[in-house]
Amino acid sequence: LIPAPYYAAFDADLKIIAGCIAVPVHSSNPSIGPTPDDLENAATLAELKGLRVRLLLITNPNNPLGTIYPPELMKSAINWARSRNMHTIV
């Protein structure tokens, strides 16, 4: 899972180098970052497509928006990932 919008090359890099499929996390306000509900919705949609969701990748500051996510949002996203036994890369 990667909060959208994200660096366009992540799709190819993750697929070619790591064999992963990037799944965008869309939120109602990308400039403030994803909520746990946004993350859960993206994970559920990916799982319905038969994908195994194993990782949350957060770029901070966000690329391309340049948004710096506040510590509360980062903690919330990491806690959400932990609740699903997922890895988090920041």
Backbone as JSON Lines, residues from 0, in Angstrom:
{"i":0,"aa":"L","n":[0.85,-1.18,0.0],"ca":[0.0,0.0,0.0],"c":[0.89,1.24,0.0]}
{"i":1,"aa":"I","n":[0.53,2.2,-0.83],"ca":[1.27,3.47,-0.88],"c":[0.24,4.6,-0.99]}
{"i":2,"aa":"P","n":[0.29,5.57,-0.05],"ca":[-0.62,6.71,-0.17],"c":[-0.43,7.44,-1.5]}
{"i":3,"aa":"A","n":[-1.55,7.71,-2.17],"ca":[-1.54,8.38,-3.48],"c":[-1.78,9.87,-3.29]}
{"i":4,"aa":"P","n":[-1.23,10.71,-4.17],"ca":[-0.35,10.34,-5.26],"c":[1.04,9.99,-4.73]}
{"i":5,"aa":"Y","n":[1.77,9.2,-5.53],"ca":[3.11,8.83,-5.13],"c":[4.03,8.88,-6.35]}
{"i":6,"aa":"Y","n":[5.32,8.79,-6.09],"ca":[6.35,8.82,-7.11],"c":[6.05,7.75,-8.16]}
{"i":7,"aa":"A","n":[5.89,8.16,-9.4],"ca":[5.42,7.27,-10.47],"c":[6.32,6.06,-10.69]}
{"i":8,"aa":"A","n":[7.6,6.19,-10.44],"ca":[8.52,5.08,-10.69],"c":[8.37,3.95,-9.67]}
{"i":9,"aa":"F","n":[7.66,4.19,-8.56],"ca":[7.45,3.12,-7.58],"c":[6.78,1.9,-8.21]}
{"i":10,"aa":"D","n":[5.83,2.12,-9.11],"ca":[5.13,0.99,-9.73],"c":[6.12,0.03,-10.4]}
{"i":11,"aa":"A","n":[6.96,0.58,-11.27],"ca":[7.92,-0.26,-12.0],"c":[9.0,-0.8,-11.07]}
{"i":12,"aa":"D","n":[9.54,0.05,-10.2],"ca":[10.6,-0.38,-9.3],"c":[10.15,-1.54,-8.41]}
{"i":13,"aa":"L","n":[8.98,-1.41,-7.83],"ca":[8.5,-2.45,-6.93],"c":[8.22,-3.75,-7.69]}
{"i":14,"aa":"K","n":[7.69,-3.62,-8.89],"ca":[7.36,-4.82,-9.66],"c":[8.63,-5.52,-10.15]}
{"i":15,"aa":"I","n":[9.54,-4.76,-10.73],"ca":[10.74,-5.36,-11.33],"c":[11.73,-5.82,-10.26]}
{"i":16,"aa":"I","n":[11.99,-4.99,-9.28],"ca":[13.03,-5.3,-8.29],"c":[12.52,-6.24,-7.21]}
{"i":17,"aa":"A","n":[11.32,-6.0,-6.7],"ca":[10.84,-6.77,-5.55],"c":[9.71,-7.74,-5.89]}
{"i":18,"aa":"G","n":[9.19,-7.68,-7.1],"ca":[8.09,-8.56,-7.46],"c":[6.79,-8.2,-6.77]}
{"i":19,"aa":"C","n":[6.65,-6.94,-6.39],"ca":[5.45,-6.47,-5.68],"c":[4.57,-5.64,-6.6]}
{"i":20,"aa":"I","n":[3.3,-5.57,-6.25],"ca":[2.36,-4.71,-6.96],"c":[2.0,-3.56,-6.03]}
{"i":21,"aa":"A","n":[2.22,-2.34,-6.5],"ca":[1.87,-1.16,-5.71],"c":[0.35,-0.97,-5.74]}
{"i":22,"aa":"V","n":[-0.22,-0.79,-4.56],"ca":[-1.66,-0.54,-4.44],"c":[-1.83,0.85,-3.86]}
{"i":23,"aa":"P","n":[-2.42,1.78,-4.63],"ca":[-2.58,3.14,-4.13],"c":[-3.63,3.22,-3.02]}
{"i":24,"aa":"V","n":[-3.34,4.08,-2.06],"ca":[-4.3,4.39,-0.98],"c":[-4.83,5.78,-1.28]}
{"i":25,"aa":"H","n":[-6.09,5.84,-1.69],"ca":[-6.7,7.13,-2.0],"c":[-7.37,7.68,-0.75]}
{"i":26,"aa":"S","n":[-7.22,8.98,-0.54],"ca":[-7.87,9.62,0.6],"c":[-8.63,10.84,0.11]}
{"i":27,"aa":"S","n":[-9.57,11.28,0.91],"ca":[-10.38,12.43,0.51],"c":[-9.54,13.71,0.46]}
{"i":28,"aa":"N","n":[-8.46,13.75,1.24],"ca":[-7.59,14.92,1.24],"c":[-6.13,14.46,1.26]}
{"i":29,"aa":"P","n":[-5.54,14.21,0.07],"ca":[-4.17,13.68,0.02],"c":[-3.14,14.58,0.68]}
{"i":30,"aa":"S","n":[-3.43,15.86,0.8],"ca":[-2.43,16.77,1.39],"c":[-2.28,16.57,2.89]}
{"i":31,"aa":"I","n":[-3.24,15.87,3.53],"ca":[-3.07,15.6,4.96],"c":[-2.72,14.14,5.22]}
{"i":32,"aa":"G","n":[-2.79,13.31,4.2],"ca":[-2.38,11.92,4.33],"c":[-3.53,10.98,4.62]}
{"i":33,"aa":"P","n":[-3.23,9.67,4.6],"ca":[-4.27,8.66,4.73],"c":[-4.71,8.45,6.18]}
{"i":34,"aa":"T","n":[-5.98,8.22,6.35],"ca":[-6.52,7.85,7.66],"c":[-6.51,6.32,7.77]}
{"i":35,"aa":"P","n":[-6.68,5.79,8.98],"ca":[-6.8,4.34,9.09],"c":[-7.94,3.77,8.24]}
{"i":36,"aa":"D","n":[-9.03,4.51,8.11],"ca":[-10.13,4.06,7.25],"c":[-9.7,4.0,5.78]}
{"i":37,"aa":"D","n":[-8.93,5.0,5.33],"ca":[-8.41,4.99,3.96],"c":[-7.52,3.77,3.73]}
{"i":38,"aa":"L","n":[-6.66,3.5,4.71],"ca":[-5.76,2.35,4.6],"c":[-6.54,1.04,4.58]}
{"i":39,"aa":"E","n":[-7.53,0.95,5.44],"ca":[-8.34,-0.28,5.52],"c":[-9.12,-0.49,4.22]}
{"i":40,"aa":"N","n":[-9.68,0.59,3.67],"ca":[-10.42,0.48,2.4],"c":[-9.52,-0.02,1.28]}
{"i":41,"aa":"A","n":[-8.3,0.54,1.18],"ca":[-7.37,0.13,0.13],"c":[-6.96,-1.32,0.32]}
{"i":42,"aa":"A","n":[-6.68,-1.72,1.56],"ca":[-6.28,-3.1,1.83],"c":[-7.41,-4.07,1.49]}
{"i":43,"aa":"T","n":[-8.62,-3.71,1.86],"ca":[-9.77,-4.57,1.58],"c":[-9.99,-4.73,0.08]}
{"i":44,"aa":"L","n":[-9.91,-3.63,-0.66],"ca":[-10.07,-3.71,-2.12],"c":[-8.98,-4.58,-2.75]}
{"i":45,"aa":"A","n":[-7.75,-4.44,-2.26],"ca":[-6.65,-5.25,-2.79],"c":[-6.89,-6.73,-2.5]}
{"i":46,"aa":"E","n":[-7.33,-7.03,-1.3],"ca":[-7.58,-8.42,-0.92],"c":[-8.74,-9.01,-1.73]}
{"i":47,"aa":"L","n":[-9.74,-8.2,-2.03],"ca":[-10.85,-8.67,-2.86],"c":[-10.38,-9.03,-4.27]}
{"i":48,"aa":"K","n":[-9.27,-8.41,-4.7],"ca":[-8.69,-8.71,-6.01],"c":[-7.71,-9.88,-5.94]}
{"i":49,"aa":"G","n":[-7.61,-10.5,-4.77],"ca":[-6.73,-11.64,-4.61],"c":[-5.29,-11.31,-4.26]}
{"i":50,"aa":"L","n":[-5.03,-10.06,-3.92],"ca":[-3.67,-9.66,-3.55],"c":[-3.45,-9.85,-2.05]}
{"i":51,"aa":"R","n":[-2.25,-10.22,-1.7],"ca":[-1.86,-10.33,-0.29],"c":[-1.19,-9.04,0.13]}
{"i":52,"aa":"V","n":[-1.78,-8.3,1.02],"ca":[-1.26,-7.0,1.45],"c":[-0.3,-7.24,2.6]}
{"i":53,"aa":"R","n":[0.97,-6.86,2.38],"ca":[2.0,-7.16,3.37],"c":[2.82,-5.96,3.8]}
{"i":54,"aa":"L","n":[2.64,-4.82,3.15],"ca":[3.55,-3.7,3.38],"c":[2.85,-2.37,3.2]}
{"i":55,"aa":"L","n":[3.2,-1.42,4.07],"ca":[2.78,-0.03,3.92],"c":[4.03,0.79,3.68]}
{"i":56,"aa":"L","n":[4.08,1.51,2.56],"ca":[5.22,2.35,2.21],"c":[4.77,3.81,2.28]}
{"i":57,"aa":"I","n":[5.39,4.57,3.15],"ca":[5.04,5.98,3.3],"c":[6.28,6.82,3.02]}
{"i":58,"aa":"T","n":[6.18,7.71,2.04],"ca":[7.27,8.65,1.8],"c":[6.92,9.95,2.51]}
{"i":59,"aa":"N","n":[7.84,10.39,3.35],"ca":[7.61,11.59,4.15],"c":[8.88,12.43,4.14]}
{"i":60,"aa":"P","n":[8.85,13.6,3.45],"ca":[7.69,14.23,2.85],"c":[7.2,13.47,1.61]}
{"i":61,"aa":"N","n":[5.9,13.64,1.37],"ca":[5.27,12.98,0.24],"c":[5.9,13.47,-1.06]}
{"i":62,"aa":"N","n":[6.13,12.53,-1.97],"ca":[6.59,12.87,-3.29],"c":[5.49,12.42,-4.25]}
{"i":63,"aa":"P","n":[4.8,13.29,-4.92],"ca":[5.19,14.58,-5.45],"c":[4.63,15.8,-4.72]}
{"i":64,"aa":"L","n":[3.74,15.64,-3.75],"ca":[3.07,16.8,-3.15],"c":[3.97,17.64,-2.25]}
{"i":65,"aa":"G","n":[4.97,17.01,-1.64],"ca":[5.84,17.73,-0.72],"c":[5.26,17.87,0.67]}
{"i":66,"aa":"T","n":[4.11,17.25,0.91],"ca":[3.46,17.32,2.22],"c":[4.31,16.59,3.26]}
{"i":67,"aa":"I","n":[4.48,17.24,4.4],"ca":[5.15,16.6,5.53],"c":[4.05,16.13,6.47]}
{"i":68,"aa":"Y","n":[3.97,14.81,6.63],"ca":[2.92,14.25,7.47],"c":[3.24,14.5,8.93]}
{"i":69,"aa":"P","n":[2.24,14.9,9.71],"ca":[2.48,15.14,11.14],"c":[2.73,13.82,11.89]}
{"i":70,"aa":"P","n":[3.43,13.91,13.02],"ca":[3.73,12.7,13.8],"c":[2.49,11.88,14.14]}
{"i":71,"aa":"E","n":[1.37,12.54,14.41],"ca":[0.14,11.82,14.77],"c":[-0.33,10.93,13.62]}
{"i":72,"aa":"L","n":[-0.24,11.45,12.4],"ca":[-0.65,10.66,11.24],"c":[0.29,9.48,11.04]}
{"i":73,"aa":"M","n":[1.58,9.71,11.2],"ca":[2.55,8.64,11.04],"c":[2.31,7.53,12.07]}
{"i":74,"aa":"K","n":[2.1,7.93,13.32],"ca":[1.83,6.94,14.37],"c":[0.56,6.17,14.08]}
{"i":75,"aa":"S","n":[-0.46,6.87,13.63],"ca":[-1.74,6.24,13.32],"c":[-1.58,5.21,12.19]}
{"i":76,"aa":"A","n":[-0.85,5.58,11.14],"ca":[-0.65,4.67,10.01],"c":[0.19,3.46,10.43]}
{"i":77,"aa":"I","n":[1.23,3.69,11.21],"ca":[2.07,2.58,11.67],"c":[1.28,1.66,12.59]}
{"i":78,"aa":"N","n":[0.49,2.24,13.48],"ca":[-0.33,1.4,14.36],"c":[-1.34,0.58,13.57]}
{"i":79,"aa":"W","n":[-1.92,1.19,12.53],"ca":[-2.85,0.44,11.69],"c":[-2.13,-0.75,11.05]}
{"i":80,"aa":"A","n":[-0.95,-0.5,10.49],"ca":[-0.2,-1.58,9.85],"c":[0.16,-2.67,10.86]}
{"i":81,"aa":"R","n":[0.55,-2.29,12.04],"ca":[0.87,-3.28,13.09],"c":[-0.35,-4.12,13.44]}
{"i":82,"aa":"S","n":[-1.52,-3.49,13.45],"ca":[-2.74,-4.22,13.8],"c":[-3.05,-5.31,12.77]}
{"i":83,"aa":"R","n":[-2.5,-5.15,11.57],"ca":[-2.69,-6.15,10.5],"c":[-1.44,-6.99,10.29]}
{"i":84,"aa":"N","n":[-0.48,-6.88,11.2],"ca":[0.79,-7.63,11.11],"c":[1.52,-7.37,9.8]}
{"i":85,"aa":"M","n":[1.53,-6.1,9.4],"ca":[2.2,-5.69,8.16],"c":[3.5,-4.98,8.47]}
{"i":86,"aa":"H","n":[4.41,-5.02,7.51],"ca":[5.64,-4.24,7.58],"c":[5.32,-2.8,7.2]}
{"i":87,"aa":"T","n":[6.1,-1.87,7.74],"ca":[5.97,-0.46,7.39],"c":[7.35,0.06,7.0]}
{"i":88,"aa":"I","n":[7.43,0.71,5.86],"ca":[8.66,1.37,5.43],"c":[8.35,2.85,5.34]}
{"i":89,"aa":"V","n":[9.18,3.65,6.01],"ca":[9.0,5.11,5.99],"c":[10.22,5.72,5.35]}
